[in-house]
Tab-separated table of C-alpha atoms in Angstrom:
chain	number	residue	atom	x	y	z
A	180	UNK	CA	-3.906	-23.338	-3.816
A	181	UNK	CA	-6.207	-21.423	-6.501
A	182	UNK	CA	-5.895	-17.904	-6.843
A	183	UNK	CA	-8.435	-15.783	-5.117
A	184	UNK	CA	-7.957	-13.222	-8.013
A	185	UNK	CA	-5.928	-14.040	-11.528
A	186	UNK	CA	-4.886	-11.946	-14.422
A	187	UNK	CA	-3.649	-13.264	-17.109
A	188	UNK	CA	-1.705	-10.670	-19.916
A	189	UNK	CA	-4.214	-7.423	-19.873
A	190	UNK	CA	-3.550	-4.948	-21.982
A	191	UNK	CA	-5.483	-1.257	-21.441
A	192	UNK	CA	-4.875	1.620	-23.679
A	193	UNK	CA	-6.146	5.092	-22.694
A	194	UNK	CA	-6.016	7.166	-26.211
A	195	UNK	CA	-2.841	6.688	-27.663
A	196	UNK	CA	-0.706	5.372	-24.309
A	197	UNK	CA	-1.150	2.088	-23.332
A	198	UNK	CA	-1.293	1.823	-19.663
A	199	UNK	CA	-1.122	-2.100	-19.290
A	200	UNK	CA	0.775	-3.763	-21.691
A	201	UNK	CA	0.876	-7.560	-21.016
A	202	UNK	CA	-0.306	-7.463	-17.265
A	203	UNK	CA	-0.700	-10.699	-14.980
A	204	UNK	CA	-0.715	-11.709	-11.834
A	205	UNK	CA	-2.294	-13.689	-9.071
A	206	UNK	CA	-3.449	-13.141	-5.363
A	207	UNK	CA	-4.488	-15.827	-2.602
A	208	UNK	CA	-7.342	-15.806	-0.320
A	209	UNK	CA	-6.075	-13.760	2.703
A	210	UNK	CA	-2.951	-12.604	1.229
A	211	UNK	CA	-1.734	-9.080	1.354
A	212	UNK	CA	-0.022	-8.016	-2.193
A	213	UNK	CA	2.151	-5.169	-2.584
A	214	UNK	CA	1.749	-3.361	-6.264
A	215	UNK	CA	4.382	-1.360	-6.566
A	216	UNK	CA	6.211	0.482	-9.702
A	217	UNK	CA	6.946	4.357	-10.471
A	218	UNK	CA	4.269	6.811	-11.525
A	219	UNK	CA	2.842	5.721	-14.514
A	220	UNK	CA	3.521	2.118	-14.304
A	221	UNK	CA	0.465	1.103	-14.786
A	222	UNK	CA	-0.497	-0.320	-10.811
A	223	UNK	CA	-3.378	1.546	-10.111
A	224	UNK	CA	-4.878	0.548	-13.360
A	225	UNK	CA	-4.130	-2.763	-13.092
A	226	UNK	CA	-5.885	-2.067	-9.442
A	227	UNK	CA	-8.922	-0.768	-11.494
A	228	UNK	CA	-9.077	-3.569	-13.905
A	229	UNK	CA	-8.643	-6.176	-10.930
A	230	UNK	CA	-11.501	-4.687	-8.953
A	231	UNK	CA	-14.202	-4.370	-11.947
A	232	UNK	CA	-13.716	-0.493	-11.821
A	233	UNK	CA	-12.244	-0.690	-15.650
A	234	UNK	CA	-12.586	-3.171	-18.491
A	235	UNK	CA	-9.179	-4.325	-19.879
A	236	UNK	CA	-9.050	-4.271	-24.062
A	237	UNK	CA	-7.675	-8.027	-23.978
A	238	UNK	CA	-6.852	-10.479	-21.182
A	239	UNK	CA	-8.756	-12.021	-18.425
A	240	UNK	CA	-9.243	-10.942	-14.959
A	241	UNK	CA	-10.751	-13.988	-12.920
A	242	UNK	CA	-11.980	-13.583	-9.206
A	243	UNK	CA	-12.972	-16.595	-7.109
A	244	UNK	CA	-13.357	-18.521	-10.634
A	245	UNK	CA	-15.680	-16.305	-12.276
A	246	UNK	CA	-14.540	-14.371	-15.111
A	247	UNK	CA	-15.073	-10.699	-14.265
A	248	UNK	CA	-13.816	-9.048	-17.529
A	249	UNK	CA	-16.657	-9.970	-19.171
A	250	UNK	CA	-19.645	-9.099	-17.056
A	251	UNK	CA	-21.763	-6.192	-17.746
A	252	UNK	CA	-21.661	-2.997	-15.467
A	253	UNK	CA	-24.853	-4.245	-12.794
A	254	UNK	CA	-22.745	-7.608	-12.352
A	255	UNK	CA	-19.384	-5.835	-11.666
A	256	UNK	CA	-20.966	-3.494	-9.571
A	257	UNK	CA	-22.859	-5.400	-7.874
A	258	UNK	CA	-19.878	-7.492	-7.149
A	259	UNK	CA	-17.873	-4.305	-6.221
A	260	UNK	CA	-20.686	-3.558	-3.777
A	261	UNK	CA	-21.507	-6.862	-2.290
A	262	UNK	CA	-17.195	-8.359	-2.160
A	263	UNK	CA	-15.160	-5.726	-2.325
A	264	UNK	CA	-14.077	-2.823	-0.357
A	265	UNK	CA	-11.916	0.110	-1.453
A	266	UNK	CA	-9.425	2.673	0.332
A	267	UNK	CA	-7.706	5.698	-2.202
A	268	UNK	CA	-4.888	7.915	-1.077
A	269	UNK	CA	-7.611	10.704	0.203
A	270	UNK	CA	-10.493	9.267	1.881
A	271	UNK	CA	-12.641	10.486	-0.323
A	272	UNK	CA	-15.165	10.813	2.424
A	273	UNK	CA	-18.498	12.160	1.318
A	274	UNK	CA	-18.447	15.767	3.084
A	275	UNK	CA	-21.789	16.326	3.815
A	276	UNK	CA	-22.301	13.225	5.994
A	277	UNK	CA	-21.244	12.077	9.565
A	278	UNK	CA	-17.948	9.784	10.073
A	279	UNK	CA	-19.865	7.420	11.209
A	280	UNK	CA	-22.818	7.721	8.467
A	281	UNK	CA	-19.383	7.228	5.585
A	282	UNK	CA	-18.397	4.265	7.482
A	283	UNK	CA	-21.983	2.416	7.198
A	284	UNK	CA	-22.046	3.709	3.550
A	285	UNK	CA	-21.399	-0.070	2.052
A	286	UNK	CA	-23.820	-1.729	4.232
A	287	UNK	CA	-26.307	0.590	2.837
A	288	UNK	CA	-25.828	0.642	-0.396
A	289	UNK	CA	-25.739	-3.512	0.201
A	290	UNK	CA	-29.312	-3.021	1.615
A	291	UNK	CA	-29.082	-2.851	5.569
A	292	UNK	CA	-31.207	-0.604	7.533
A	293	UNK	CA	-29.710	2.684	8.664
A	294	UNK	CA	-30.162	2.165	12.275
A	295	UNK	CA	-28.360	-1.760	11.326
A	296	UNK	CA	-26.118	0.100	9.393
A	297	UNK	CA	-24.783	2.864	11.854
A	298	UNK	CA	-25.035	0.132	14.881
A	299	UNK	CA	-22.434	-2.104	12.673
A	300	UNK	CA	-20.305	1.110	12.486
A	301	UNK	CA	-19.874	2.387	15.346
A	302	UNK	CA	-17.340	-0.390	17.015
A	303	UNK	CA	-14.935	0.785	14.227
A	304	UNK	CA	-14.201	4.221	16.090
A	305	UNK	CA	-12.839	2.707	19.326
A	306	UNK	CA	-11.357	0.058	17.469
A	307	UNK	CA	-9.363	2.608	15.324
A	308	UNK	CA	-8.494	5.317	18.282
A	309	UNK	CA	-11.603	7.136	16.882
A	310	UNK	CA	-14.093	7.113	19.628
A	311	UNK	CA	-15.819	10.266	20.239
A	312	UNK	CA	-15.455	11.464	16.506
A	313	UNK	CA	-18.539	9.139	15.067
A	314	UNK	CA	-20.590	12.830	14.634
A	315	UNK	CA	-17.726	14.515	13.004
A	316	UNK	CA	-18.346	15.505	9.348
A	317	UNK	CA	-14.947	15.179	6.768
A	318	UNK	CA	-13.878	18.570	7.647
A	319	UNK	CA	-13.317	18.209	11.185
A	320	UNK	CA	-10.984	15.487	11.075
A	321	UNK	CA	-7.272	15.347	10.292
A	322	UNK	CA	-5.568	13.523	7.260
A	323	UNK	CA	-4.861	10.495	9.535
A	324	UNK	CA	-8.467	10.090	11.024
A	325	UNK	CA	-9.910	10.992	7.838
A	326	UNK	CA	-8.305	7.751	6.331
A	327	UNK	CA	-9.365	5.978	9.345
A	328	UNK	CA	-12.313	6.658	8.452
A	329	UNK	CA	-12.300	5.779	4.645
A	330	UNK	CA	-10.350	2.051	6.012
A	331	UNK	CA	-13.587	1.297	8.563
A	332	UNK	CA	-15.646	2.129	5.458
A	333	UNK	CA	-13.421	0.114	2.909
A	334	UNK	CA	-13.371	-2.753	5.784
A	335	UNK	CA	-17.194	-2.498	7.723
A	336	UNK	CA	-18.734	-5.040	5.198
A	337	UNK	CA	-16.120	-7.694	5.652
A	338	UNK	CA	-15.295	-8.013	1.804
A	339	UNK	CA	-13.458	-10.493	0.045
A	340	UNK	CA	-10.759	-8.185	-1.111
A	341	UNK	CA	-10.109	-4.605	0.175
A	342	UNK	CA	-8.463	-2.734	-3.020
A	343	UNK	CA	-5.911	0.083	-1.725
A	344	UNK	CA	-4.376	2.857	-3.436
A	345	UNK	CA	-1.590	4.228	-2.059
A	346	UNK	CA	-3.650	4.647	1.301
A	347	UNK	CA	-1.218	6.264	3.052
A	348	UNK	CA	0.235	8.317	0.423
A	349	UNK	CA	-1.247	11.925	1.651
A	350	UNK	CA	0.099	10.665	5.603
A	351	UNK	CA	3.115	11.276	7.536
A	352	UNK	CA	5.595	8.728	8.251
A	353	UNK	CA	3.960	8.030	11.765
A	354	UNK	CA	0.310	8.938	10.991
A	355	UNK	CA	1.046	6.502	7.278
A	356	UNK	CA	2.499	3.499	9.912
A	357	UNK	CA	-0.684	3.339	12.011
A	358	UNK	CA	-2.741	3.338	9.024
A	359	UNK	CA	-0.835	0.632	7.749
A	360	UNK	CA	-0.865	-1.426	11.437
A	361	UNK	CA	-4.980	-0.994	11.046
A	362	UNK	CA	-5.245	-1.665	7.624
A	363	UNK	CA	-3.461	-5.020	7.455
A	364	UNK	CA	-4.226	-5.900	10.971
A	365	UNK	CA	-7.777	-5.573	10.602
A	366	UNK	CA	-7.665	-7.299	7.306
A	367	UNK	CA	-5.589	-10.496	8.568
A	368	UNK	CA	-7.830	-10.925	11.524
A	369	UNK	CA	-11.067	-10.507	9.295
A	370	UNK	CA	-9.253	-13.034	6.061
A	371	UNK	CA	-9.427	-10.623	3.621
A	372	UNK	CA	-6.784	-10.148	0.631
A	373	UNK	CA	-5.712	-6.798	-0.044
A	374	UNK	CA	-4.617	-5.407	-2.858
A	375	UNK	CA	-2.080	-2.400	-1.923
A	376	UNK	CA	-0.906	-0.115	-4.578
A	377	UNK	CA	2.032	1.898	-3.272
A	378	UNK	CA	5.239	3.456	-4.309
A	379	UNK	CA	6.355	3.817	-0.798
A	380	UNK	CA	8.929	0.668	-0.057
A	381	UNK	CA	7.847	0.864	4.293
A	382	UNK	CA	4.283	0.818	2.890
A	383	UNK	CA	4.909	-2.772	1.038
A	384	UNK	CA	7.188	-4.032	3.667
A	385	UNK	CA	3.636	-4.834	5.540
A	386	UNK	CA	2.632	-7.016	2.572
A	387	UNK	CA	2.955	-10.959	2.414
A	388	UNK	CA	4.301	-10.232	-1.484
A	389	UNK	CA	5.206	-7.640	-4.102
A	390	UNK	CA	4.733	-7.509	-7.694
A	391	UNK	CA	6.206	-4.396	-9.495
A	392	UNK	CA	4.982	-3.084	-12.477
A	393	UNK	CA	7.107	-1.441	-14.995
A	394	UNK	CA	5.929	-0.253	-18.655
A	395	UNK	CA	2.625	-1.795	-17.472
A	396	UNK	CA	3.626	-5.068	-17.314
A	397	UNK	CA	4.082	-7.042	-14.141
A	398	UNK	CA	6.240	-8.762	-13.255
A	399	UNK	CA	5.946	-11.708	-10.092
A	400	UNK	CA	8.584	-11.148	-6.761
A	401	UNK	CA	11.953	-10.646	-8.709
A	402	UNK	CA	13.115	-13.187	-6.126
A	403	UNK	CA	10.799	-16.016	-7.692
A	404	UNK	CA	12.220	-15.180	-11.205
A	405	UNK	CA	15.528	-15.116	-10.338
A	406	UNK	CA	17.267	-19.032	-10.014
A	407	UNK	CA	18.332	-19.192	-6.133
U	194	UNK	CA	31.322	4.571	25.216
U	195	UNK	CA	28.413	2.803	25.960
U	196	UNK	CA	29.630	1.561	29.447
U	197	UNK	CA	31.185	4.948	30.220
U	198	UNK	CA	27.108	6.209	29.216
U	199	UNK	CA	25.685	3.140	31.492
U	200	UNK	CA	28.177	4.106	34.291
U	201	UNK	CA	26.869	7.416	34.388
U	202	UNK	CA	23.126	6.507	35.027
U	203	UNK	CA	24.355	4.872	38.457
U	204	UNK	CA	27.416	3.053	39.535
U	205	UNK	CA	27.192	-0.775	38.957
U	206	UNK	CA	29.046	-3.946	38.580
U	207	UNK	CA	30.604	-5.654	35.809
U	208	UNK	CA	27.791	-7.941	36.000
U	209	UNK	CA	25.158	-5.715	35.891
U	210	UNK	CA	26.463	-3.510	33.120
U	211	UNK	CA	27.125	-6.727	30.778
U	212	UNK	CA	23.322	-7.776	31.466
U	213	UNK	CA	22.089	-3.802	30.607
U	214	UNK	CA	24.398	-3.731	27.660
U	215	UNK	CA	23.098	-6.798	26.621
U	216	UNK	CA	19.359	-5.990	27.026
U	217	UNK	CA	19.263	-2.786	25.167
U	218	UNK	CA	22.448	-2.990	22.662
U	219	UNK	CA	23.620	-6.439	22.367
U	220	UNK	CA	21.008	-7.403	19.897
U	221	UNK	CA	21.202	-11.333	19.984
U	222	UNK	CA	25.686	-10.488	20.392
U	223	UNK	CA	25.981	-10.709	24.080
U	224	UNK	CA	28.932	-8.690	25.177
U	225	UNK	CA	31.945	-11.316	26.493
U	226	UNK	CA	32.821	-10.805	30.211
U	227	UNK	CA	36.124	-10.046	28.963
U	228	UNK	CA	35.543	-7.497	27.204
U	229	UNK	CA	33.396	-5.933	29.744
U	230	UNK	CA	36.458	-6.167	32.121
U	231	UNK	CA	39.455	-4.889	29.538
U	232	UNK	CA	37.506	-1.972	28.605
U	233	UNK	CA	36.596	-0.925	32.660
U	234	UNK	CA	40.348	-1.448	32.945
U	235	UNK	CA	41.125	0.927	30.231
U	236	UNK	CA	38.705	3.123	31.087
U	237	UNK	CA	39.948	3.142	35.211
U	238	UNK	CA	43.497	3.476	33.602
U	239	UNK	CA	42.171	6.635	32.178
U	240	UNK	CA	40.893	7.909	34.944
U	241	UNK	CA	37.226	7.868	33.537
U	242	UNK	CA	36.133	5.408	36.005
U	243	UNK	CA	36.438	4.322	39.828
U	244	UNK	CA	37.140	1.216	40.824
U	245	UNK	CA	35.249	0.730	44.697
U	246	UNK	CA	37.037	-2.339	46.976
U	247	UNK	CA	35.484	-5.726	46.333
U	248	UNK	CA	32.206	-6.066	47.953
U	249	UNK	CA	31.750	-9.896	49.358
U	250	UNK	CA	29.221	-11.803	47.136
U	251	UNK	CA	28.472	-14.262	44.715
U	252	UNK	CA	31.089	-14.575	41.598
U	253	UNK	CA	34.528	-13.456	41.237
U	254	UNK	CA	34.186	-9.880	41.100
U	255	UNK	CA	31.776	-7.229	43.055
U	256	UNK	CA	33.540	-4.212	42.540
U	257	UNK	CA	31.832	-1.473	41.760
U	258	UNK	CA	32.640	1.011	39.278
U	259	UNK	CA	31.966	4.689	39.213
U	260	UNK	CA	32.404	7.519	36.789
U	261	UNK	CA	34.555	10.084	37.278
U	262	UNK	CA	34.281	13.902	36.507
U	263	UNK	CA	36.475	13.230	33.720
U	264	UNK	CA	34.705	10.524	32.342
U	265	UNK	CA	31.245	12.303	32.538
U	266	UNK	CA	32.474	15.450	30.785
U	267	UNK	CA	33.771	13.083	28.189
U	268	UNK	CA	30.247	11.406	28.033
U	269	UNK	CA	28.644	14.317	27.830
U	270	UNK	CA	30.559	15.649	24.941
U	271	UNK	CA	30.280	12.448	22.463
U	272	UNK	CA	26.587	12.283	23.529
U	273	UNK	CA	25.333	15.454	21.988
U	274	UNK	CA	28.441	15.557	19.339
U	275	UNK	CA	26.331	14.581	15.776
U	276	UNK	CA	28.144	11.479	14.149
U	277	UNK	CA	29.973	12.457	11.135
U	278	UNK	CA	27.577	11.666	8.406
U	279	UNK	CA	28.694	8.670	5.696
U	280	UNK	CA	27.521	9.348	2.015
U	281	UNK	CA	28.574	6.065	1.141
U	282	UNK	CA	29.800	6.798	-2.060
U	283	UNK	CA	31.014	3.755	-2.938
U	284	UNK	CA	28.870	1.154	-1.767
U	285	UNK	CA	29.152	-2.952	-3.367
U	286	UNK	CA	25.762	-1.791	-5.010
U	287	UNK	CA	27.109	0.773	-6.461
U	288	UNK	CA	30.283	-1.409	-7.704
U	289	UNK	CA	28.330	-4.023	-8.873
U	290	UNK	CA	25.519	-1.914	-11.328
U	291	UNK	CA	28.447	-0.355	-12.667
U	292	UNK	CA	30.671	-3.448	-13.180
U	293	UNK	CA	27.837	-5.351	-14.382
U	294	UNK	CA	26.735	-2.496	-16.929
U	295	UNK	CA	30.808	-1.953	-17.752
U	296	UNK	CA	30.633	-5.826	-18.468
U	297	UNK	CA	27.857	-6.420	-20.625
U	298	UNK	CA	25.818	-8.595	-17.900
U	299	UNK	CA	22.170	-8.213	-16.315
U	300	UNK	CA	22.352	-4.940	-14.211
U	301	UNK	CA	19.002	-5.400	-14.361
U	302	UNK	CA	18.361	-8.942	-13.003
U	303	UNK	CA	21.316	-8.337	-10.579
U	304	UNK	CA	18.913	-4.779	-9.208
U	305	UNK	CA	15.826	-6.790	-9.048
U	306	UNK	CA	17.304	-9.239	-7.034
U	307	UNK	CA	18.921	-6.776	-4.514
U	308	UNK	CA	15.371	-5.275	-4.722
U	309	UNK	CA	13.587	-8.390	-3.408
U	310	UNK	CA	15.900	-8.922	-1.081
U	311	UNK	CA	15.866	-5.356	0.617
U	312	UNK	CA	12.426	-5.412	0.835
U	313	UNK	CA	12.524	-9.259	2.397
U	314	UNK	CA	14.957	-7.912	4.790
U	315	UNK	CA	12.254	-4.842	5.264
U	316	UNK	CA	9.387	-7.491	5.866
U	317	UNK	CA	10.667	-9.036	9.156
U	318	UNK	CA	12.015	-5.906	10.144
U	319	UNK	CA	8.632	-4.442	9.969
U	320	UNK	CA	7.303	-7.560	11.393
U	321	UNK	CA	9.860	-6.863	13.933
U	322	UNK	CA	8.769	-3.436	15.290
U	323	UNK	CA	5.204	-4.713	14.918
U	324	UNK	CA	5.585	-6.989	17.479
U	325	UNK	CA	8.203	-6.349	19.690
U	326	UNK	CA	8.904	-3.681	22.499
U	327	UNK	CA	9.268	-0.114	21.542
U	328	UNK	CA	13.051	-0.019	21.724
U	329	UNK	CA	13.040	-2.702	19.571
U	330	UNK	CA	10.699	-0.965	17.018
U	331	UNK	CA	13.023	2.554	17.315
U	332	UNK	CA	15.985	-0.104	16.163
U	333	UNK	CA	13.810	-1.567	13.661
U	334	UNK	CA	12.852	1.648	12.016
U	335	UNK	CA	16.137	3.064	12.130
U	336	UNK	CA	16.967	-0.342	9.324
U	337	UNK	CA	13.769	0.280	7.896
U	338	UNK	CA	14.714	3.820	6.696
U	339	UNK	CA	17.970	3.076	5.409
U	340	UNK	CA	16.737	0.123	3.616
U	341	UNK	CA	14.284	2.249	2.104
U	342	UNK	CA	17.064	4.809	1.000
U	343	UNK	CA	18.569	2.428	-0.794
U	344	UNK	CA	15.418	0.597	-2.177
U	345	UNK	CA	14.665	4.312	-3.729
U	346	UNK	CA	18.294	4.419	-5.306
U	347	UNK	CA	17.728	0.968	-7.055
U	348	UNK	CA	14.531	1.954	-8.201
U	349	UNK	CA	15.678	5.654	-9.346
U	350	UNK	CA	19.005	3.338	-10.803
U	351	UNK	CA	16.379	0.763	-12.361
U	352	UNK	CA	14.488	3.790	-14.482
U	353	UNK	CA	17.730	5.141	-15.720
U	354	UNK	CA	19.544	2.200	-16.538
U	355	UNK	CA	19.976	2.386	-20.126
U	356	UNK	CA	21.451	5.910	-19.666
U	357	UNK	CA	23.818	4.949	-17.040
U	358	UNK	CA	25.245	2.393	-19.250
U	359	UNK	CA	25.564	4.503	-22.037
U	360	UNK	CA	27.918	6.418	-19.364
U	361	UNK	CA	29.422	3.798	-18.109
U	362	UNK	CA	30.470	1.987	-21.929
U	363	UNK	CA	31.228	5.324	-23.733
């Protein structure tokens, strides 16, 4: 099978640290991948450089066979827009709008008509114990709806690739579980791959694969390098 | 224990405690009629339990058995009594970082593959209490935690390798 997503041997320095340092790896279409590492690894860089958000000083980064390194900031964001969808550890919600209005924020941005837009959100809430709380703003939901929220938005478009960073790292242990359950339910029924950065071992066990990164290189499932 | 416990909910038959037992704690190791039997012996011996006269019916034996006083003040006691907590201090991970490190081999290839394993073992287990009935999932998680306790050692034991077998050689 051809990788969905490939990099091949990035390296990213930030001043004087280098943050990736030799970084590849691979992901299949409608595979769940685990990044995992300690703080400062280097993950959610890689993340960043996988999903078009950052520009890696050497290497490749390939996604469905088109070199996305080397595109210009209106290609990679309009790919960012139109394929991918994104979840971070706080869901970021935009305060001053309704849940609902931050869940239909990618299909706006992609050019659908509000009312198209809100009527394509609004299944999300009963599908993700939400109902009732479309007309909530950020404020008046807890941590776990909030990122309930911030999944719908990261999944409403049906992207290629959902790109998580440690999405249930702000949760509880129960509240972090049924995040997880929605997350990579939704995105196996739906095909997409997701991209998971997390430091929390329960939070990979949901993945199809891990890759750990260490001194900002990764490294493929130990279990793969390792002679059986 | 776990009869004496079963006993107490409502007086039952050999039979019927085997099949309980087996539902909720045999986990895939069905508990052997014999045992069953030997430990309702002990535990009649003891005076913990009642045997009632064999009731006519299907199978060799339809007595019933029924907890005494005794037996449900010695329930009650191990029930709320916390299990004595094991530290583990000297676990075969454990042995085998330091030996390896004390040796001169791969700690480091040994951790990673302890680390892919764990979390293989974690996989199914969360695939496990995904998909499976509640008590299941409790069971599940209860693995899942202690997997992850030691998945945090290897990684904290992965970071400080080079220290450790400084330690360990000097």
């Amino acid at each position: 099978m051809t990788a969905l997503i490939e990099a091949r041997d990035l390296t990213l320095t930030f001043g004087e640290t280098p943050a990736l340092r030799g970084a590849s790896l691979t992901a299949d279409a409608g595979e769940v991948l685990a990044l995992m590492g300690p703080s400062g690894s280097g993950k959610s860089t890689l993340l960043h450089c996988l999903a078009g958000i950052l520009t890696p000083d050497s290497g490749e980064v390939h996604f469905n066979g088109r070199r996305i390194d080397t595109m210009n900031e209106a290609q990679r964001s309009e790919l960012r827009r139109r394929t991918f969808g994104f979840v971070f550890q706080f869901g970021q919600l935009v305060p001053e709008l309704t849940a609902e209005e931050n869940v239909a924020l990618p299909l706006l941005f992609g050019g659908t008509r509000r009312a198209g837009a809100l009527a394509q959100a609004r299944p999300w809430f009963a599908r993700l114990g939400l109902d009732g709380m479309q007309r909530r703003r950020s404020g008046e939901l807890s941590g776990g709806q909030a990122q309930r929220v911030a999944l719908a938005r990261g999944l409403v478009a049906r992207p290629q690739v959902l790109f998580a960073d440690e999405p249930t790292g702000a949760l509880d242990s129960l509240t972090g579980e049924q995040v997880m359950e929605l997350l990579v339910g939704t995105a196996r029924e739906q095909g997409t791959t997701v991209i998971l950065v997390t430091h929390e071992p329960r939070v990979a066990a949901y993945a199809d694969r891990e890759t750990v990164v260490r001194d900002g290189k990764a490294s493929t499932l130990a279990a793969e390098r390792i002679a059986p | 224990m776990t009869l004496l416990g079963l006993l107490e909910r409502e007086p039952s038959h050999g039979y019927d405690l085997k099949r309980v037992y087996d539902e909720f704690f045999g986990r895939g190791k069905p508990l052997p009629f014999g045992q069953v039997y030997a430990t309702l012996g002990r535990l009649a011996r003891d005076g913990k339990v009642m045997v009632g006269e064999a009731e006519p019916g299907d199978g060799p034996d339809r007595k019933r058995y029924v907890i005494t006083e005794t037996g449900a003040t010695e329930f009650e006691s191990w029930l709320t009594e916390p299990v004595a907590p094991e530290p583990s201090l000297q676990t075969v991970l454990f042995t085998k970082v330091v030996l390896a490190l004390m040796l001169g081999r791969d700690a480091q290839q040994y951790l990673d593959a302890q680390r892919a394993a764990h979390l293989r073992r974690m996989r199914e287990l969360t695939e496990l209490r995904r998909t499976g009935p509640l008590v299941d999932a409790l069971l599940a998680d209860h693995g899942l935690f202690h997997l992850e306790a030691d998945l945090r050692w290897i990684d904290l034991t992965t970071a400080r390798l080079d220290a450790i077998a400084e330690a360990v050689r000097s």
